[in-house]
CSV table of C-alpha atoms in Angstrom, one decimal:
chain,number,residue,atom,x,y,z
A,1,MET,CA,8.4,-17.5,47.8
A,2,GLY,CA,8.2,-17.3,44.1
A,3,SER,CA,5.0,-17.4,42.0
A,4,ARG,CA,4.3,-17.7,38.3
A,5,PHE,CA,1.7,-14.8,38.5
A,6,PRO,CA,3.2,-11.4,39.2
A,7,SER,CA,1.8,-9.5,42.2
A,8,HIS,CA,2.5,-6.2,43.9
A,9,GLN,CA,1.6,-4.5,47.2
A,10,LEU,CA,-0.6,-1.5,47.5
A,11,SER,CA,0.0,1.4,49.8
A,12,SER,CA,-2.5,-0.1,52.3
A,13,GLY,CA,-0.4,-3.2,52.7
A,14,LEU,CA,-2.7,-5.5,50.6
A,15,TYR,CA,-1.1,-7.8,48.0
A,16,VAL,CA,-2.9,-7.9,44.6
A,17,SER,CA,-2.1,-9.9,41.5
A,18,GLY,CA,-0.9,-8.1,38.3
A,19,ARG,CA,1.6,-5.5,37.5
A,20,PRO,CA,1.4,-2.1,39.1
A,21,GLU,CA,0.0,0.7,36.9
A,22,GLN,CA,2.4,3.2,35.4
A,23,PRO,CA,1.9,6.7,36.8
A,24,LYS,CA,0.1,9.0,34.2
A,25,GLU,CA,1.4,12.4,33.4
A,26,LYS,CA,-0.7,15.1,34.8
A,27,THR,CA,-2.3,17.6,32.3
A,28,PRO,CA,-0.9,21.0,33.0
A,29,THR,CA,-3.6,23.4,34.2
A,30,MET,CA,-3.9,27.1,33.4
A,31,SER,CA,-4.1,29.3,36.4
A,32,SER,CA,-5.9,32.5,35.8
A,33,ALA,CA,-4.8,35.5,37.9
A,34,ALA,CA,-6.4,38.8,38.0
A,35,MET,CA,-5.0,41.2,35.5
A,36,PRO,CA,-3.3,44.0,37.3
A,37,TYR,CA,-4.5,47.5,36.6
A,38,THR,CA,-2.0,49.2,34.3
A,39,GLY,CA,-3.6,52.7,34.1
A,40,GLY,CA,-3.2,52.7,30.3
A,41,ASP,CA,0.5,52.4,30.4
A,42,ILE,CA,1.6,49.9,27.7
A,43,LYS,CA,5.0,49.4,29.4
A,44,LYS,CA,3.2,47.7,32.4
A,45,SER,CA,1.2,45.4,30.1
A,46,GLY,CA,4.1,42.9,29.7
A,47,GLU,CA,4.0,40.5,26.7
A,48,LEU,CA,0.4,41.6,25.9
A,49,GLY,CA,1.5,45.2,25.2
A,50,LYS,CA,4.2,44.1,22.8
A,51,MET,CA,1.6,42.5,20.5
A,52,PHE,CA,0.0,45.9,19.8
A,53,VAL,CA,3.0,48.0,19.0
A,54,THR,CA,2.4,49.2,15.4
A,55,PRO,CA,4.2,52.0,13.5
A,56,MET,CA,2.0,55.0,12.8
A,57,ASP,CA,2.5,58.4,11.1
A,58,GLY,CA,2.7,61.7,13.0
A,59,SER,CA,0.1,62.5,15.6
A,60,ARG,CA,-2.7,60.0,15.3
A,61,SER,CA,-5.4,62.1,16.9
A,62,ARG,CA,-7.5,62.7,13.8
A,63,LYS,CA,-11.0,61.2,13.7
A,64,SER,CA,-11.5,61.0,9.9
A,65,GLY,CA,-9.5,61.4,6.8
A,66,PRO,CA,-7.3,59.3,4.4
A,67,ILE,CA,-6.4,55.8,5.5
A,68,ASN,CA,-2.7,55.3,6.2
A,69,ASN,CA,-1.1,53.0,3.6
A,70,ALA,CA,1.0,51.3,6.2
A,71,LEU,CA,-2.0,50.2,8.2
A,72,LEU,CA,-3.6,48.8,5.1
A,73,ARG,CA,-0.5,46.8,4.2
A,74,THR,CA,0.2,45.4,7.6
A,75,GLY,CA,-3.3,44.7,8.6
A,76,SER,CA,-2.4,44.8,12.3
A,77,PHE,CA,-4.4,46.3,15.1
A,78,SER,CA,-4.1,50.0,15.9
A,79,GLY,CA,-5.1,49.9,19.5
A,80,VAL,CA,-6.0,47.6,22.4
A,81,THR,CA,-8.9,48.0,24.8
A,82,SER,CA,-8.6,46.8,28.4
A,83,HIS,CA,-11.6,46.8,30.7
A,84,SER,CA,-11.2,47.2,34.5
A,85,GLY,CA,-14.5,48.0,36.2
A,86,GLN,CA,-15.9,51.0,34.3
A,87,LEU,CA,-12.5,51.9,32.8
A,88,ASN,CA,-11.9,51.8,29.0
A,89,SER,CA,-8.3,52.2,28.0
A,90,VAL,CA,-7.0,52.3,24.5
A,91,ASN,CA,-3.3,52.3,24.0
A,92,ARG,CA,-1.5,53.4,20.8
A,93,MET,CA,2.2,53.6,20.4
A,94,THR,CA,4.5,54.2,17.4
A,95,THR,CA,8.1,53.4,17.0
A,96,SER,CA,10.5,56.2,16.1
A,97,GLY,CA,11.9,56.0,12.6
A,98,GLY,CA,12.8,59.5,11.6
A,99,PRO,CA,11.7,63.1,11.8
A,100,GLY,CA,8.3,62.3,10.4
A,101,TYR,CA,7.4,59.7,13.1
A,102,VAL,CA,6.1,60.5,16.6
A,103,SER,CA,5.1,58.3,19.5
A,104,THR,CA,1.6,58.9,20.8
A,105,LYS,CA,-0.1,57.6,23.9
A,106,LYS,CA,-3.8,57.9,24.0
A,107,THR,CA,-5.9,56.9,27.0
A,108,ASN,CA,-9.6,57.1,27.5
A,109,SER,CA,-11.1,56.7,31.0
A,110,GLY,CA,-13.6,58.3,33.3
A,111,PRO,CA,-17.2,58.1,34.2
A,112,LEU,CA,-20.0,57.3,31.7
A,113,ASN,CA,-22.8,59.5,30.7
A,114,LYS,CA,-26.5,58.6,30.6
A,115,HIS,CA,-26.1,56.9,27.3
A,116,GLY,CA,-23.4,54.6,28.5
A,117,GLU,CA,-20.6,56.5,26.7
A,118,PRO,CA,-17.5,58.0,28.4
A,119,MET,CA,-17.7,61.7,29.0
A,120,LYS,CA,-15.4,63.9,26.8
A,121,LYS,CA,-12.3,65.2,28.5
A,122,SER,CA,-9.2,66.4,26.8
A,123,SER,CA,-6.1,67.9,28.2
A,124,GLY,CA,-2.9,69.3,26.6
A,125,PRO,CA,-2.2,70.3,23.0
A,126,GLN,CA,-0.8,67.8,20.6
A,127,ALA,CA,2.8,68.1,19.8
A,128,GLY,CA,4.4,68.3,16.4
A,129,GLY,CA,6.6,65.9,14.5
A,130,GLY,CA,9.5,64.3,16.3
A,131,THR,CA,8.0,64.7,19.8
A,132,VAL,CA,6.0,62.5,22.1
A,133,SER,CA,2.5,63.8,22.8
A,134,SER,CA,-0.1,62.4,25.2
A,135,ARG,CA,-3.8,63.1,24.7
A,136,GLN,CA,-6.7,61.9,26.8
A,137,ASN,CA,-10.1,61.7,25.1
A,138,SER,CA,-13.3,60.4,26.4
A,139,GLY,CA,-15.9,59.2,24.0
A,140,PRO,CA,-16.2,56.6,21.2
A,141,ILE,CA,-13.1,56.1,19.1
A,142,PRO,CA,-13.8,56.9,15.4
A,143,PRO,CA,-13.4,53.9,13.2
A,144,ILE,CA,-10.3,53.8,10.9
A,145,LEU,CA,-11.9,51.7,8.2
A,146,PRO,CA,-15.4,52.4,6.7
A,147,THR,CA,-18.3,50.5,8.1
A,148,THR,CA,-18.4,48.3,5.1
A,149,GLY,CA,-14.8,47.2,5.5
A,150,LEU,CA,-14.1,47.7,1.8
A,151,ILE,CA,-10.5,48.5,1.0
A,152,THR,CA,-10.1,50.6,-2.2
A,153,SER,CA,-7.0,51.8,-4.1
A,154,GLY,CA,-6.3,55.3,-5.0
A,155,PRO,CA,-6.6,58.6,-3.2
A,156,LEU,CA,-9.4,59.2,-0.7
A,157,ASN,CA,-11.4,62.4,-0.1
A,158,SER,CA,-12.1,64.0,3.2
A,159,SER,CA,-14.9,61.6,4.0
A,160,GLY,CA,-12.7,58.5,3.5
A,161,ALA,CA,-14.3,57.5,0.3
A,162,PRO,CA,-12.5,57.0,-3.0
A,163,ARG,CA,-12.3,60.1,-5.1
A,164,LYS,CA,-14.5,60.0,-8.2
A,165,VAL,CA,-13.3,61.6,-11.4
A,166,SER,CA,-16.1,62.4,-13.9
A,167,GLY,CA,-16.2,64.4,-17.1
A,168,PRO,CA,-16.9,64.2,-20.8
A,169,LEU,CA,-15.1,61.5,-22.7
A,170,ASP,CA,-12.9,62.2,-25.6
A,171,SER,CA,-14.9,62.4,-28.8
A,172,THR,CA,-12.4,60.3,-30.8
A,173,GLY,CA,-12.2,57.7,-28.1
A,174,SER,CA,-16.0,57.4,-27.8
A,175,ILE,CA,-16.4,57.1,-31.5
A,176,LYS,CA,-13.7,54.4,-31.8
A,177,LEU,CA,-15.3,52.5,-28.8
A,178,GLN,CA,-18.7,52.7,-30.5
A,179,ASN,CA,-17.3,51.4,-33.8
A,180,TYR,CA,-15.5,48.6,-32.0
A,181,SER,CA,-18.7,47.6,-30.2
A,182,LEU,CA,-20.7,47.7,-33.4
A,183,VAL,CA,-18.2,45.6,-35.3
A,184,ASN,CA,-17.9,43.0,-32.5
A,185,ASN,CA,-21.7,42.8,-31.8
A,186,GLN,CA,-23.0,39.4,-33.0
A,187,ALA,CA,-26.5,40.8,-33.4
A,188,VAL,CA,-25.3,43.1,-36.2
A,189,THR,CA,-24.7,41.8,-39.6
A,190,ARG,CA,-21.9,43.3,-41.7
A,191,LEU,CA,-22.6,43.3,-45.4
A,192,ASN,CA,-20.0,43.7,-48.1
A,193,LYS,CA,-20.1,44.6,-51.8
A,194,CYS,CA,-20.7,41.0,-52.8
A,195,GLU,CA,-24.2,41.1,-51.3
A,196,GLU,CA,-25.5,43.3,-54.1
A,197,TYR,CA,-26.9,42.0,-57.4
A,198,SER,CA,-24.4,41.5,-60.2
A,199,PHE,CA,-25.3,40.0,-63.5
A,200,ARG,CA,-21.8,38.5,-64.0
A,201,LYS,CA,-22.0,36.8,-60.6
A,202,SER,CA,-25.6,35.6,-60.9
A,203,PHE,CA,-25.3,34.2,-64.4
A,204,PRO,CA,-24.4,30.5,-64.3
A,205,LYS,CA,-20.8,29.9,-65.1
A,206,PRO,CA,-21.2,26.6,-67.0
A,207,ILE,CA,-23.7,28.2,-69.4
A,208,LEU,CA,-21.4,31.2,-69.9
A,209,TRP,CA,-18.3,29.0,-70.7
A,210,SER,CA,-20.5,26.9,-73.1
A,211,ILE,CA,-21.6,30.0,-75.0
A,212,ILE,CA,-18.0,31.2,-75.2
A,213,LEU,CA,-16.8,27.8,-76.5
A,214,LEU,CA,-19.6,27.7,-79.2
A,215,PHE,CA,-18.7,31.1,-80.5
A,216,LEU,CA,-15.0,30.2,-80.6
A,217,MET,CA,-15.8,27.1,-82.6
A,218,GLY,CA,-18.1,29.1,-84.9
A,219,PHE,CA,-15.5,31.7,-85.6
A,220,ILE,CA,-12.9,29.0,-86.4
A,221,ALA,CA,-15.4,27.1,-88.7
A,222,GLY,CA,-16.5,30.4,-90.5
A,223,GLY,CA,-13.0,31.5,-91.1
A,224,PHE,CA,-12.0,28.0,-92.5
A,225,ILE,CA,-15.0,28.0,-94.9
A,226,LEU,CA,-14.3,31.6,-95.9
A,227,GLY,CA,-10.7,30.7,-96.8
A,228,ALA,CA,-11.5,27.3,-98.4
A,229,VAL,CA,-14.6,28.0,-100.6
A,230,HIS,CA,-14.8,31.8,-100.3
A,231,ASN,CA,-18.3,31.6,-98.7
A,232,PRO,CA,-18.7,34.1,-95.8
A,233,ILE,CA,-22.3,33.1,-94.9
A,234,LEU,CA,-21.3,31.1,-91.8
A,235,LEU,CA,-18.9,33.7,-90.5
A,236,VAL,CA,-21.5,36.4,-91.0
A,237,VAL,CA,-24.1,34.4,-89.0
A,238,VAL,CA,-21.7,33.8,-86.2
A,239,VAL,CA,-20.8,37.5,-86.1
A,240,VAL,CA,-24.4,38.6,-85.9
A,241,LEU,CA,-25.3,36.1,-83.2
A,242,PHE,CA,-22.2,37.2,-81.2
A,243,ALA,CA,-23.3,40.8,-81.5
A,244,ILE,CA,-26.8,40.0,-80.3
A,245,VAL,CA,-25.5,38.1,-77.3
A,246,SER,CA,-23.0,40.8,-76.5
A,247,VAL,CA,-25.8,43.4,-76.5
A,248,VAL,CA,-28.0,41.3,-74.3
A,249,PHE,CA,-25.2,40.8,-71.8
A,250,THR,CA,-24.3,44.5,-71.8
A,251,TRP,CA,-28.0,45.4,-71.3
A,252,ASN,CA,-28.4,43.1,-68.4
A,253,THR,CA,-25.1,44.3,-66.8
A,254,CYS,CA,-26.1,48.0,-67.0
A,255,TYR,CA,-29.9,47.7,-66.5
A,256,GLY,CA,-30.1,44.6,-64.5
A,257,ARG,CA,-30.3,46.2,-61.0
A,258,LYS,CA,-33.0,48.5,-62.1
A,259,ALA,CA,-35.0,45.7,-63.5
A,260,ILE,CA,-34.7,43.7,-60.3
A,261,VAL,CA,-36.0,46.6,-58.3
A,262,GLY,CA,-38.9,46.8,-60.7
A,263,PHE,CA,-39.6,43.1,-60.3
A,264,ILE,CA,-39.6,43.4,-56.5
A,265,SER,CA,-42.0,46.4,-56.6
A,266,GLN,CA,-44.4,44.5,-58.9
A,267,TYR,CA,-44.3,41.3,-56.9
A,268,PRO,CA,-47.7,40.9,-55.1
A,269,ASP,CA,-47.9,41.4,-51.4
A,270,ALA,CA,-49.0,38.5,-49.2
A,271,GLU,CA,-51.1,38.6,-46.0
A,272,LEU,CA,-49.4,37.4,-43.0
A,273,ARG,CA,-52.6,36.2,-41.4
A,274,THR,CA,-53.2,33.6,-44.0
A,275,ALA,CA,-49.5,32.8,-44.9
A,276,LYS,CA,-48.5,29.2,-44.2
A,277,ASN,CA,-45.3,28.1,-42.4
A,278,GLY,CA,-42.4,27.9,-44.9
A,279,GLN,CA,-44.1,30.0,-47.6
A,280,PHE,CA,-42.1,32.6,-49.5
A,281,VAL,CA,-43.9,35.9,-49.2
A,282,LYS,CA,-43.4,39.6,-49.7
A,283,VAL,CA,-44.5,41.9,-46.9
A,284,SER,CA,-44.8,45.7,-47.0
A,285,GLY,CA,-45.2,47.8,-43.9
A,286,VAL,CA,-43.7,50.1,-41.4
A,287,VAL,CA,-40.5,49.0,-39.6
A,288,THR,CA,-39.6,49.4,-35.9
A,289,CYS,CA,-36.2,48.8,-34.3
A,290,GLY,CA,-35.3,45.6,-32.5
A,291,ASN,CA,-33.0,45.1,-29.6
A,292,VAL,CA,-30.0,46.7,-31.3
A,293,PRO,CA,-30.8,50.0,-33.1
A,294,LEU,CA,-28.2,51.4,-35.5
A,295,GLU,CA,-26.9,54.8,-36.2
A,296,SER,CA,-25.7,56.1,-39.6
A,297,SER,CA,-21.9,56.6,-39.9
A,298,PHE,CA,-21.7,60.2,-41.2
A,299,GLN,CA,-24.9,62.0,-40.5
A,300,LYS,CA,-25.4,60.3,-37.1
A,301,VAL,CA,-29.1,59.4,-37.8
A,302,SER,CA,-30.3,57.3,-34.8
A,303,ARG,CA,-32.9,54.6,-34.5
A,304,CYS,CA,-32.1,52.8,-37.8
A,305,VAL,CA,-32.5,49.2,-38.8
A,306,TYR,CA,-30.2,49.4,-41.8
A,307,THR,CA,-27.3,51.8,-42.6
A,308,VAL,CA,-24.9,52.1,-45.5
A,309,THR,CA,-22.1,54.6,-46.0
A,310,SER,CA,-19.9,54.3,-49.2
A,311,LEU,CA,-16.9,56.4,-50.3
A,312,TYR,CA,-16.2,56.7,-54.0
A,313,GLU,CA,-13.2,58.1,-55.9
A,314,TYR,CA,-12.9,59.3,-59.5
A,315,ARG,CA,-9.9,58.0,-61.5
A,316,GLY,CA,-8.5,60.4,-64.1
A,317,TRP,CA,-5.2,60.3,-66.0
A,318,TYR,CA,-3.0,60.9,-63.0
A,319,SER,CA,-5.3,59.8,-60.2
A,320,LYS,CA,-4.8,56.8,-57.9
A,321,THR,CA,-7.0,53.7,-58.0
A,322,ALA,CA,-9.6,53.2,-55.3
A,323,ASN,CA,-9.6,49.4,-55.7
A,324,PRO,CA,-7.8,46.8,-57.9
A,325,ASP,CA,-10.8,46.7,-60.3
A,326,HIS,CA,-11.0,50.5,-60.7
A,327,ARG,CA,-11.1,51.5,-64.4
A,328,TRP,CA,-10.2,54.8,-66.0
A,329,PHE,CA,-12.6,57.7,-65.9
A,330,THR,CA,-15.0,55.9,-63.6
A,331,TRP,CA,-16.0,56.1,-59.9
A,332,GLY,CA,-14.5,53.4,-57.9
A,333,LEU,CA,-15.6,52.2,-54.4
A,334,ARG,CA,-12.9,52.8,-51.8
A,335,ALA,CA,-14.6,52.2,-48.5
A,336,LEU,CA,-18.0,50.6,-47.5
A,337,GLU,CA,-19.8,50.4,-44.2
A,338,ARG,CA,-23.1,48.5,-44.3
A,339,HIS,CA,-24.9,47.1,-41.3
A,340,VAL,CA,-28.3,45.6,-40.6
A,341,SER,CA,-29.9,44.1,-37.5
A,342,ASP,CA,-33.1,42.4,-36.5
A,343,PHE,CA,-36.2,44.6,-36.8
A,344,TYR,CA,-40.0,44.4,-36.7
A,345,ILE,CA,-42.4,45.1,-39.6
A,346,SER,CA,-46.1,45.8,-39.3
A,347,ASP,CA,-48.1,44.4,-42.3
A,348,PHE,CA,-50.3,46.9,-44.1
A,349,GLN,CA,-52.9,44.4,-45.1
A,350,SER,CA,-53.4,42.3,-41.9
A,351,GLY,CA,-51.8,44.6,-39.3
A,352,LEU,CA,-49.8,41.8,-37.8
A,353,ARG,CA,-46.3,42.4,-36.6
A,354,ALA,CA,-43.5,40.1,-37.6
A,355,LEU,CA,-39.8,39.8,-36.6
A,356,VAL,CA,-37.4,40.0,-39.5
A,357,LYS,CA,-34.3,38.0,-38.8
A,358,THR,CA,-31.6,39.9,-40.6
A,359,GLY,CA,-29.0,40.0,-37.7
A,360,TYR,CA,-26.5,37.5,-36.4
A,361,GLY,CA,-24.9,37.0,-39.8
A,362,ALA,CA,-28.0,36.3,-41.8
A,363,ARG,CA,-27.9,36.5,-45.6
A,364,VAL,CA,-29.4,39.8,-46.8
A,365,THR,CA,-29.7,41.3,-50.3
A,366,PRO,CA,-30.5,45.0,-49.8
A,367,TYR,CA,-31.9,47.4,-52.4
A,368,VAL,CA,-31.8,50.7,-50.6
A,369,GLU,CA,-31.2,54.0,-52.4
A,370,GLU,CA,-28.3,56.2,-51.3
A,371,SER,CA,-28.0,59.9,-51.6
A,372,ILE,CA,-24.9,62.0,-52.1
A,373,VAL,CA,-23.9,63.6,-48.9
A,374,VAL,CA,-20.5,65.1,-49.7
A,375,ASP,CA,-18.8,65.9,-53.0
A,376,ILE,CA,-15.2,66.8,-52.6
A,377,ASP,CA,-12.7,68.2,-55.2
A,378,GLN,CA,-9.7,70.5,-55.1
A,379,SER,CA,-11.8,73.6,-54.9
A,380,ASN,CA,-13.9,72.8,-51.8
A,381,ARG,CA,-11.6,70.4,-50.0
A,382,ASP,CA,-11.4,72.5,-46.8
A,383,MET,CA,-15.2,73.3,-46.6
A,384,SER,CA,-16.2,70.1,-44.8
A,385,PRO,CA,-14.4,69.5,-41.5
A,386,GLU,CA,-16.9,66.8,-40.7
A,387,PHE,CA,-15.8,64.8,-43.8
A,388,VAL,CA,-12.1,65.3,-42.9
A,389,ARG,CA,-12.8,64.0,-39.4
A,390,TRP,CA,-14.7,61.0,-40.8
A,391,LEU,CA,-11.7,60.1,-42.9
A,392,ALA,CA,-9.3,60.5,-40.0
A,393,GLU,CA,-11.3,58.2,-37.8
A,394,ARG,CA,-10.9,55.5,-40.5
A,395,ASN,CA,-7.3,56.2,-41.3
A,396,LEU,CA,-8.1,57.2,-44.9
A,397,SER,CA,-6.0,59.8,-46.7
A,398,SER,CA,-7.5,62.9,-48.1
A,399,ASP,CA,-4.9,64.0,-50.6
A,400,ASP,CA,-5.5,65.3,-54.2
A,401,ARG,CA,-8.4,63.0,-54.9
A,402,ILE,CA,-11.9,63.6,-56.2
A,403,MET,CA,-14.2,61.9,-53.7
A,404,ARG,CA,-17.9,61.4,-53.2
A,405,LEU,CA,-19.6,60.2,-50.0
A,406,LYS,CA,-23.0,58.5,-50.3
A,407,GLU,CA,-25.2,57.4,-47.4
A,408,GLY,CA,-28.4,55.6,-47.1
A,409,TYR,CA,-30.4,54.2,-44.2
A,410,ILE,CA,-33.8,52.8,-43.1
A,411,LYS,CA,-35.0,54.8,-40.2
A,412,GLU,CA,-37.6,53.6,-37.7
A,413,GLY,CA,-41.0,54.5,-39.2
A,414,SER,CA,-40.0,54.0,-42.8
A,415,THR,CA,-42.0,51.9,-45.3
A,416,VAL,CA,-40.1,48.9,-46.6
A,417,SER,CA,-40.7,45.7,-48.5
A,418,VAL,CA,-39.3,42.4,-47.3
A,419,MET,CA,-39.2,39.1,-49.1
A,420,GLY,CA,-38.5,36.0,-47.1
A,421,VAL,CA,-39.9,32.7,-45.7
A,422,VAL,CA,-42.6,32.8,-43.0
A,423,GLN,CA,-41.8,30.9,-39.9
A,424,ARG,CA,-44.1,30.4,-36.9
A,425,ASN,CA,-42.5,29.4,-33.6
A,426,ASP,CA,-44.5,29.4,-30.3
A,427,ASN,CA,-47.0,32.0,-31.5
A,428,VAL,CA,-44.0,34.2,-32.7
A,429,LEU,CA,-44.3,35.2,-36.4
A,430,MET,CA,-40.9,35.6,-38.1
A,431,ILE,CA,-39.5,36.1,-41.6
A,432,VAL,CA,-36.3,34.2,-42.1
A,433,PRO,CA,-33.9,33.9,-45.0
A,434,PRO,CA,-34.8,31.1,-47.5
A,435,GLU,CA,-32.5,28.1,-47.8
A,436,GLU,CA,-32.4,28.3,-51.6
A,437,PRO,CA,-31.8,31.4,-53.8
A,438,PHE,CA,-34.9,33.0,-55.2
A,439,LEU,CA,-35.1,33.0,-59.0
A,440,THR,CA,-36.7,35.9,-60.8
A,441,GLY,CA,-37.3,34.2,-64.1
A,442,CYS,CA,-36.9,35.8,-67.6
A,443,GLN,CA,-38.4,39.2,-68.3
A,444,TRP,CA,-38.8,38.9,-72.0
A,445,ALA,CA,-40.4,42.3,-72.5
A,446,LYS,CA,-37.3,44.0,-70.9
A,447,CYS,CA,-34.7,41.5,-72.3
A,448,ILE,CA,-33.7,40.6,-68.8
A,449,LEU,CA,-32.2,37.2,-68.1
A,450,PRO,CA,-33.1,35.2,-64.9
A,451,ALA,CA,-31.4,36.3,-61.7
A,452,SER,CA,-30.9,34.6,-58.4
A,453,LEU,CA,-31.4,36.5,-55.1
A,454,GLU,CA,-30.1,35.1,-51.9
A,455,GLY,CA,-31.3,35.6,-48.4
A,456,ILE,CA,-33.8,38.2,-47.3
A,457,ILE,CA,-34.5,40.8,-49.9
A,458,LEU,CA,-34.8,44.3,-48.4
A,459,ARG,CA,-36.2,47.1,-50.5
A,460,CYS,CA,-36.6,50.8,-49.5
A,461,GLU,CA,-36.4,54.1,-51.3
A,462,ASP,CA,-34.2,57.0,-50.2
A,463,SER,CA,-35.3,57.6,-46.6
A,464,SER,CA,-34.0,61.1,-46.6
A,465,LYS,CA,-36.5,62.1,-49.3
A,466,ILE,CA,-39.7,60.4,-47.9
A,467,ASP,CA,-41.8,61.1,-44.9
A,468,VAL,CA,-41.3,58.9,-41.9
A,469,ILE,CA,-44.3,57.7,-39.9
A,470,PRO,CA,-43.7,58.3,-36.2
A,471,VAL,CA,-43.9,55.1,-34.2
């Protein structure tokens, strides 16, 4: 009879309501069977043996030496170890690919010694290329890769480590590398010719143009009066004043640097112990190198805080110009190398040590005397190979020119004078460049007009002629 509720009959004959359950698929189970003993023969290992077939070179019976390139590129295993009781079998097999390839079968088995390692047993010589050789060894298999697992490129030595090549570097390459590192070091300040004192650059341009305009108007007025009323008084006065101003300007241009050096020498020294923060002071003492010591360019004087090397050329009738502003019968600057870095100075009066911040692109006005190192003309051109090498390193020609090389430096232990602003930061005493230029004022007794000095002022005599205090 029919019913609205579905029902089904169980295997025991009982009727129950509901639909019968769908039969579930059974999860396949893995049956493990004992691995048959193969005796080290890879042909009896079935699919497992095919996984470990790797191409190898020649007879692979060596225990140490260079690593095969093919093994490093493929990254596959070079052997398989199967354990059956106390047996240890390692199978190696290579595919034949030419006369340089061999097929090697290596089996290790046998009793163990007291240390738990297989006893050594070998039989049969190893065959050459193109043959199949079988060698049975008992004992630990030498590792193919180093213990660190580091894979390196290049040839290997007998111990499996990369071959190290050592020796002296090329002198030209080392010098160029040193110059490159010096130029690109941010802790070293490169100074150019504009850092020196020049009366034409320090004199205010508005005042200069005003003086020129006044004299121009005076000459015009004096000439007009002389032509109109025949009175030369105004013109004579203007000419005399123009002559006086011209003499003063010429005197300051020629004698100005020497006067500035005298002003720095006569400026009173300050004591760092009592100096206030932000005070402009002059400190004299012994210098020591900072984190970046310098070396002179030509004489190779080490442990310097300031170096300068300048090359000058004399211009005659048929000589070439050293620079665009080179005048006739004068020495013109052709090349200049000037560097300075941070250094320390020990005050003579208080004994305190301060850090002078002249590196990292700081503004510095140096007054360091230079000495003539090399003087070259046509008669002694070949007498200085060091000078020729120095020119070649900087791609400078040494043709028929009259040249002079000057060099100056401040070596560690030299006595210098530094002018700057005192700055105290976390118990660190420093001398930093001032924000505004320092004005020297008029020196009426010497007819020297005011000059402005920017940055830290550094003054030192020729270090090659004075004694250096060892520090």
